[in-house]
PDB file of C-alpha atoms in Angstrom:
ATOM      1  CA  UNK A   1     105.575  99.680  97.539  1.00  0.00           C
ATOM      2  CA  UNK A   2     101.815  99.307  98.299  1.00  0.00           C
ATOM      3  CA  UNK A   3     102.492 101.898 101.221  1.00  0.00           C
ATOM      4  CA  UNK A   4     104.159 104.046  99.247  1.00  0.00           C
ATOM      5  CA  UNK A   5     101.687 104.058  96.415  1.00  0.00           C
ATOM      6  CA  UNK A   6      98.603 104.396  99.277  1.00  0.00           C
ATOM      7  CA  UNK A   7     100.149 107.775 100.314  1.00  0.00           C
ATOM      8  CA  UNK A   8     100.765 108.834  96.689  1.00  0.00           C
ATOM      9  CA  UNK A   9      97.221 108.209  96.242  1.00  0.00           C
ATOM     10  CA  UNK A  10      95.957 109.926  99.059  1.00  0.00           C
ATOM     11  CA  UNK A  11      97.728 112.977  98.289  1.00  0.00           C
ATOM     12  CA  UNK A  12      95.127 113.520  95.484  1.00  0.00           C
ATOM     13  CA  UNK A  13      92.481 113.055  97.216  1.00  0.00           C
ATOM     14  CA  UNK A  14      94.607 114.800 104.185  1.00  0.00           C
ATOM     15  CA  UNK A  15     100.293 117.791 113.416  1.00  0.00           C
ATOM     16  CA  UNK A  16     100.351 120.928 115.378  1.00  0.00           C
ATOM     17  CA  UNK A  17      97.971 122.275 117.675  1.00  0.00           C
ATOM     18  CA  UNK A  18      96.369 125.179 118.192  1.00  0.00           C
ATOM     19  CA  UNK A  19      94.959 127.096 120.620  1.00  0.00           C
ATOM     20  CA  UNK A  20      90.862 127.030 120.964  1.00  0.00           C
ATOM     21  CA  UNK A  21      89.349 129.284 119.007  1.00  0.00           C
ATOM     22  CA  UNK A  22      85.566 130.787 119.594  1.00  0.00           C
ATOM     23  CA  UNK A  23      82.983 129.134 117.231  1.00  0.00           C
ATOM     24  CA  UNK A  24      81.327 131.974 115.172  1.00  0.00           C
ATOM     25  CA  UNK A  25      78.338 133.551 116.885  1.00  0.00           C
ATOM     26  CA  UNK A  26      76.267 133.333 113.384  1.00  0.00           C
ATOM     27  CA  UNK A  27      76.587 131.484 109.992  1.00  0.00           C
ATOM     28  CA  UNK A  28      77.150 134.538 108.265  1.00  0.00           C
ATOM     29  CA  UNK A  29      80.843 135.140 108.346  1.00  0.00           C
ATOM     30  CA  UNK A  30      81.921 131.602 107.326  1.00  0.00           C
ATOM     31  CA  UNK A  31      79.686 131.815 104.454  1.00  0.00           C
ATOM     32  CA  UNK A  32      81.620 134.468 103.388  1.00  0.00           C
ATOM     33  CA  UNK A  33      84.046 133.374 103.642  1.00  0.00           C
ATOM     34  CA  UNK A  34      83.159 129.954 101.497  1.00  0.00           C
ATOM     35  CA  UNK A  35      82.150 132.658  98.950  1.00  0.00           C
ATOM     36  CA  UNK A  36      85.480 133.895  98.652  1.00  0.00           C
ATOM     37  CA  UNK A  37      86.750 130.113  98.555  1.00  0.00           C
ATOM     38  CA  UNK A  38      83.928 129.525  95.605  1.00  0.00           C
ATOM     39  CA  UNK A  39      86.103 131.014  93.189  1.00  0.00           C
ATOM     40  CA  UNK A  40      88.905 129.023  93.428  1.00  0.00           C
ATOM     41  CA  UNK A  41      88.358 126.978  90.618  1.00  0.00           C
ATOM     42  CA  UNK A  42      92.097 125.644  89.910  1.00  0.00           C
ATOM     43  CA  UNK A  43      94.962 125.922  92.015  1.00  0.00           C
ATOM     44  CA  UNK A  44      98.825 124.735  92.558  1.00  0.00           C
ATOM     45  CA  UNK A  45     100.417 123.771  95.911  1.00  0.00           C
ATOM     46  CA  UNK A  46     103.778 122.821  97.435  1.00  0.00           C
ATOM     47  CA  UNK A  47     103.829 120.899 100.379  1.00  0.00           C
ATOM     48  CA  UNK A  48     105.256 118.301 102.828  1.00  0.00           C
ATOM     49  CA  UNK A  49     103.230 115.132 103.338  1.00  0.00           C
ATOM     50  CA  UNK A  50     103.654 112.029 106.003  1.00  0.00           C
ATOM     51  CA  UNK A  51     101.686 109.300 106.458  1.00  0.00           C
ATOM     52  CA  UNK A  52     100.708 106.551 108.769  1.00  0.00           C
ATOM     53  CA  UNK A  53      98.557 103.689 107.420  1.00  0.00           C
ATOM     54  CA  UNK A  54      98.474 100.446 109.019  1.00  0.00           C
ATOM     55  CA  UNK A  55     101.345 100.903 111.688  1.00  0.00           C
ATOM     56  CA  UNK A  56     103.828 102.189 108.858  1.00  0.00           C
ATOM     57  CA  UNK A  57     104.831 105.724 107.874  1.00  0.00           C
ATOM     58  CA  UNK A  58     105.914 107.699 105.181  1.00  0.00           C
ATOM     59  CA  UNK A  59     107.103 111.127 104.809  1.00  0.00           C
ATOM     60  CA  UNK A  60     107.996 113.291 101.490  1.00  0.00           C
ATOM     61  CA  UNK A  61     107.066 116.157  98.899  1.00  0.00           C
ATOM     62  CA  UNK A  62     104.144 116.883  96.579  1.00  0.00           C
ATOM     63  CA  UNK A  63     103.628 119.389  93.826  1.00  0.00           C
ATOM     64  CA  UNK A  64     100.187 119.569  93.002  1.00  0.00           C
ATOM     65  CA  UNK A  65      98.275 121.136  90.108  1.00  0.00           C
ATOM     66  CA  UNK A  66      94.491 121.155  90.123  1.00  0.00           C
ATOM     67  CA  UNK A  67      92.001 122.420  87.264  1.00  0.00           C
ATOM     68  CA  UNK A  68      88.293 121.313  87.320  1.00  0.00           C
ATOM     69  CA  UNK A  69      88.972 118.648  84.889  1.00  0.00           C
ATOM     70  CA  UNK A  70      92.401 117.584  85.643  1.00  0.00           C
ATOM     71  CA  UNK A  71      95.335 116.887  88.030  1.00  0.00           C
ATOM     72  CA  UNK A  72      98.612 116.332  87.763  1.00  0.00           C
ATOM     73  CA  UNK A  73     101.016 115.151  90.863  1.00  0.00           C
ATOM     74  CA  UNK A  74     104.317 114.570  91.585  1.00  0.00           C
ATOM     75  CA  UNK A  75     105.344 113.046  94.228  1.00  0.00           C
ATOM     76  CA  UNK A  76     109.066 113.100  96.361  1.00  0.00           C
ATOM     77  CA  UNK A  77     111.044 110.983  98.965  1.00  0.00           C
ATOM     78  CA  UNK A  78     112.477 112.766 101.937  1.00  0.00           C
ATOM     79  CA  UNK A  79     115.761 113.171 100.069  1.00  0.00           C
ATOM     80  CA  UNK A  80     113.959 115.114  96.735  1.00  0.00           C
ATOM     81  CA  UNK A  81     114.276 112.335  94.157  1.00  0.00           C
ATOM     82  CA  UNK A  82     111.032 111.924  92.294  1.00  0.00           C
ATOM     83  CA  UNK A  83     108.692 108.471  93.364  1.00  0.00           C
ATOM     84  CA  UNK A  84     105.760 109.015  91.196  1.00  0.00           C
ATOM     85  CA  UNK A  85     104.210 111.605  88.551  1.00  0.00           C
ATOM     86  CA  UNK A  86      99.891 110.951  89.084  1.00  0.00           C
ATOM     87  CA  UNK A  87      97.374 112.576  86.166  1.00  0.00           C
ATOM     88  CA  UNK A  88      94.016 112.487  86.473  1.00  0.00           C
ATOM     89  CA  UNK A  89      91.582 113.480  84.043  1.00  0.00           C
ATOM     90  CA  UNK A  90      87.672 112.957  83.622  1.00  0.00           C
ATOM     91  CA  UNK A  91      87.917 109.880  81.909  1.00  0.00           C
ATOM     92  CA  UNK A  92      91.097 107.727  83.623  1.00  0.00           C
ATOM     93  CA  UNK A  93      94.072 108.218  86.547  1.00  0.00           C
ATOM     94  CA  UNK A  94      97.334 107.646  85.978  1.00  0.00           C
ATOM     95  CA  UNK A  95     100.239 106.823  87.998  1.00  0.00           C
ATOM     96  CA  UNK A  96     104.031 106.553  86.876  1.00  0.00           C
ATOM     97  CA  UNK A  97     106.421 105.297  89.176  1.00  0.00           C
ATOM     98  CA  UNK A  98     110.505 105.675  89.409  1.00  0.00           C
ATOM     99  CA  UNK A  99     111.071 102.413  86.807  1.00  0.00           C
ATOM    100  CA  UNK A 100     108.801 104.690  84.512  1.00  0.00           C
ATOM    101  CA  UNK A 101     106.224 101.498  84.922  1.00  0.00           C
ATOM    102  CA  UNK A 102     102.172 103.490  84.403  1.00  0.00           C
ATOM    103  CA  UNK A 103      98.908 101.854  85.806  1.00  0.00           C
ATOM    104  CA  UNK A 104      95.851 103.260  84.572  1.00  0.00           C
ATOM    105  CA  UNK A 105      92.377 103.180  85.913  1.00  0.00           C
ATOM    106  CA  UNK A 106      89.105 104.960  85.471  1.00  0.00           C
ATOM    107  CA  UNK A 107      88.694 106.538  89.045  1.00  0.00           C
ATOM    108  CA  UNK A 108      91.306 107.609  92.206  1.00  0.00           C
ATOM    109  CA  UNK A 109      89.660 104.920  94.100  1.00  0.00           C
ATOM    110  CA  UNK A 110      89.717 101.996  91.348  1.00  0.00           C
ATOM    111  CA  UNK A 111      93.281 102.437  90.720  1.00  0.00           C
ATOM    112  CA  UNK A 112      93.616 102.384  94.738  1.00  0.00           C
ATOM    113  CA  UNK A 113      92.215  99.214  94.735  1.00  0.00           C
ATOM    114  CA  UNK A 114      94.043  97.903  91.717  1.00  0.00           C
ATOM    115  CA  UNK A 115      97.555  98.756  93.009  1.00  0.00           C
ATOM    116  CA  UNK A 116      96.555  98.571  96.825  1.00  0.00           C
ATOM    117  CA  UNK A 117      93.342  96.203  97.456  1.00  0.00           C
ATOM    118  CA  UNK A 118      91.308  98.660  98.629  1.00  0.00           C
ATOM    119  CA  UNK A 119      89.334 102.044  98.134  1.00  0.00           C
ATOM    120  CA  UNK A 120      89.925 105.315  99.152  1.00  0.00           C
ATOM    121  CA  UNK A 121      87.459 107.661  98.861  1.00  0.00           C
ATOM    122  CA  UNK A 122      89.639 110.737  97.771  1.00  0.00           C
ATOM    123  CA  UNK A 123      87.259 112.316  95.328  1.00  0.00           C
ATOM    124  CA  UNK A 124      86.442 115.205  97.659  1.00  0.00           C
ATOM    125  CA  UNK A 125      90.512 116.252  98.333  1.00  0.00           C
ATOM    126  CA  UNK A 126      90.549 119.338  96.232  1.00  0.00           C
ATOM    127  CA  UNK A 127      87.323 120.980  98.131  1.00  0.00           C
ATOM    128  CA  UNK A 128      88.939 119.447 101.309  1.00  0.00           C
ATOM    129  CA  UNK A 129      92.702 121.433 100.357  1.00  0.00           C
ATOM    130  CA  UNK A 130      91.269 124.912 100.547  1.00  0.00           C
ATOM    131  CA  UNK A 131      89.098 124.363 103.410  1.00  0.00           C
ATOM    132  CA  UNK A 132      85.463 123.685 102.056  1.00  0.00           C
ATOM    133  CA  UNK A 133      83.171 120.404 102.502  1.00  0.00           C
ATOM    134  CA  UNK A 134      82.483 119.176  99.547  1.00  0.00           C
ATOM    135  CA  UNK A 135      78.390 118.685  98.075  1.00  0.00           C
ATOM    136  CA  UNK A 136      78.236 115.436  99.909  1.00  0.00           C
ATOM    137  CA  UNK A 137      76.607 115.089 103.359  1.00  0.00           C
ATOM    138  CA  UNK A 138      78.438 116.283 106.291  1.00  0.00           C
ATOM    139  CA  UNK A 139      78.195 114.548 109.480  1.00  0.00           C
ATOM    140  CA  UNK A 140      79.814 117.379 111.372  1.00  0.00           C
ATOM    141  CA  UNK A 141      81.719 120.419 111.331  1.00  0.00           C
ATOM    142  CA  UNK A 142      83.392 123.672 113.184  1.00  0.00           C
ATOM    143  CA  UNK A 143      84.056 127.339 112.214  1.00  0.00           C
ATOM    144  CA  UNK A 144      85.791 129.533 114.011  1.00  0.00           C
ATOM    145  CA  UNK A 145      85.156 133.088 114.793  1.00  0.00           C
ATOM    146  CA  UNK A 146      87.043 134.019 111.274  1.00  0.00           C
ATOM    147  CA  UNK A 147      84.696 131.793 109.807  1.00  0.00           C
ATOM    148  CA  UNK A 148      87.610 129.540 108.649  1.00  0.00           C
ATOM    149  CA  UNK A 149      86.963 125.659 109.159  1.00  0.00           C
ATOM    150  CA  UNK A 150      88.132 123.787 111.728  1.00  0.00           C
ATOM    151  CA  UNK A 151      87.241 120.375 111.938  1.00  0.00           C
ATOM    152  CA  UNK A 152      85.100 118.430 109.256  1.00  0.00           C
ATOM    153  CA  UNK A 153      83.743 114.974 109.335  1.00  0.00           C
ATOM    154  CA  UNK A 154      82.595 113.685 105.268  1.00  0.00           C
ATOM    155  CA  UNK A 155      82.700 110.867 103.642  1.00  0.00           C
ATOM    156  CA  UNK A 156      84.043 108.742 106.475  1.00  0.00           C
ATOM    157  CA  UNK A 157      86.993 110.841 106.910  1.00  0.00           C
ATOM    158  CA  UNK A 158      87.801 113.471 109.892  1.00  0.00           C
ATOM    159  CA  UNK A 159      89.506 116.395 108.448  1.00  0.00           C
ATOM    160  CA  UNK A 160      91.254 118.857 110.904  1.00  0.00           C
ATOM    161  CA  UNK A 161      92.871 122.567 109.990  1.00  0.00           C
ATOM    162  CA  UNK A 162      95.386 123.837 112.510  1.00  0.00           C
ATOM    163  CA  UNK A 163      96.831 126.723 110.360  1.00  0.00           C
ATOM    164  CA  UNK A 164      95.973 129.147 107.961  1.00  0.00           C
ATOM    165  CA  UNK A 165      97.968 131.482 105.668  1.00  0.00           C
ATOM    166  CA  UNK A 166      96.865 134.692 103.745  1.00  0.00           C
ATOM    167  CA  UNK A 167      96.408 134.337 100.020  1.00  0.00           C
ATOM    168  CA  UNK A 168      95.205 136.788  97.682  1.00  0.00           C
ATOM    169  CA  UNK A 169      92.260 137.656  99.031  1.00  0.00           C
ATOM    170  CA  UNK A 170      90.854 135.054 101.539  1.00  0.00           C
ATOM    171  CA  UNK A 171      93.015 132.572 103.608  1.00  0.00           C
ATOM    172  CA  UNK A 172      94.069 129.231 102.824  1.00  0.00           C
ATOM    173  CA  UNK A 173      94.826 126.056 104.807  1.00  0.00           C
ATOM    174  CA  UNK A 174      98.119 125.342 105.919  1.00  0.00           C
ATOM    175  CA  UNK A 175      98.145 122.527 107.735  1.00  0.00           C
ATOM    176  CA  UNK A 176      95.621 119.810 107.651  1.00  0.00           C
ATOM    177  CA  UNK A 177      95.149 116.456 108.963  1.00  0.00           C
ATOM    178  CA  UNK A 178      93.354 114.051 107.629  1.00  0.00           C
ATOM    179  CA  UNK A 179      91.977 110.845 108.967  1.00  0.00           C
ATOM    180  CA  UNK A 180      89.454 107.529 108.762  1.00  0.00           C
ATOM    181  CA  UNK A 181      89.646 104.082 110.729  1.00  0.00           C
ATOM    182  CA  UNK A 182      93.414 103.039 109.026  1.00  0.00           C
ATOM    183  CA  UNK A 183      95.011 105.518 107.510  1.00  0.00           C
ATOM    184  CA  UNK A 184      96.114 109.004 108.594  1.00  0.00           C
ATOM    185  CA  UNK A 185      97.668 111.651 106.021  1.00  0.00           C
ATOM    186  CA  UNK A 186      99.227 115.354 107.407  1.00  0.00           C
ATOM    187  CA  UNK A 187      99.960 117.748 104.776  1.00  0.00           C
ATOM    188  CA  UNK A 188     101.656 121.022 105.482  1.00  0.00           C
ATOM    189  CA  UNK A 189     101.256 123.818 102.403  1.00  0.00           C
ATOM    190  CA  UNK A 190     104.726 125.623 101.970  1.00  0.00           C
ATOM    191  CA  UNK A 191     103.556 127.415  98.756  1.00  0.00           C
ATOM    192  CA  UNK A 192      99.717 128.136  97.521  1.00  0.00           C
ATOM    193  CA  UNK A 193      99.588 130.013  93.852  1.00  0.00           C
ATOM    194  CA  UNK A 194      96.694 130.468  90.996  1.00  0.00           C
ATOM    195  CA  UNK A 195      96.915 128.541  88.026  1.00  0.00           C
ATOM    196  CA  UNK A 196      97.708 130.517  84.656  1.00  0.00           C
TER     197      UNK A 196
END
């Protein structure tokens, strides 16, 4: 159950290959491209997710809706049946699980270490799901010559995008990997849209 609720939790906050691409010759283009990303203030995704933390693995579903000042998650087994339904608002984070049993805390990464023992730093996953850094430090990073994002290193975490897809009018991850020293999370997009 701690597994499972580690991957639930990371999903808030995280593998194909692809062939090299040529960094961009200039800034320029990708910071056009993280203008276009700029207004992309809320969102809602469909997705597949697996994880491996600790030698054990997970795989499932997540529906995510994301507004500047709140989240809401649901989360699925491999088969479709619900596992857990995650809000998160300014003040506290949620999580219900399948016996309808909630645990509250005040941040993603104190109710991490209330239900799991130990943090995870996932406050930068919604900059991280449409292929941005976040406002923190970044130790390194990659563009390529669409001046999409590669690979990212932030906040202790190595974030890698193998795929894009069109959406509206910019491009939006498709696959990502995410990883730190335990714990790695892939999560393929089926399905980007715009919030109402």
């Amino acid at each position: 159950m701690r597994f499972f609720l580690a991957l639930l939790l990371l999903s808030l906050a995280g593998c194909a290959t692809q062939p090299a691409i040529k960094p961009a010759a200039d800034s320029t283009t990708h910071k056009q491209h993280l203008n276009s990303l700029g207004q992309i203030q809320a969102f809602n995704l469909k997705g597949r997710i697996a994880v491996n933390a600790n030698g054990k693995g997970y795989s499932g579903s997540v529906t995510w809706a994301h507004q500047q000042d709140k989240d809401t998650m649901d989360v699925f087994t491999p088969l479709g049946g619900k596992a857990a339904h995650i809000v998160k608002s300014a003040s506290e984070v949620s999580l219900t699980n399948t016996k309808g049993e909630t645990v509250s805390a005040q941040s993603v990464e104190a109710l991490t270490e209330k239900t799991l023992g130990w943090r995870l730093p996932l406050s930068g996953l919604s900059d991280w799901a449409v292929g941005r850094p976040t406002a923190a430090p970044i130790t390194h990073q990659v563009w390529d010559e669409l001046g999409r994002l590669t690979q990212l290193e932030q906040q202790g975490w190595q974030i890698e995008y193998t795929q894009y897809t069109a959406y509206l009018n910019t491009v939006l991850p498709q696959k990502i990997t995410l990883k730190n020293q335990s714990l790695q999370l892939r999560l393929v997009i089926e399905q980007w849209s715009a919030l109402p």
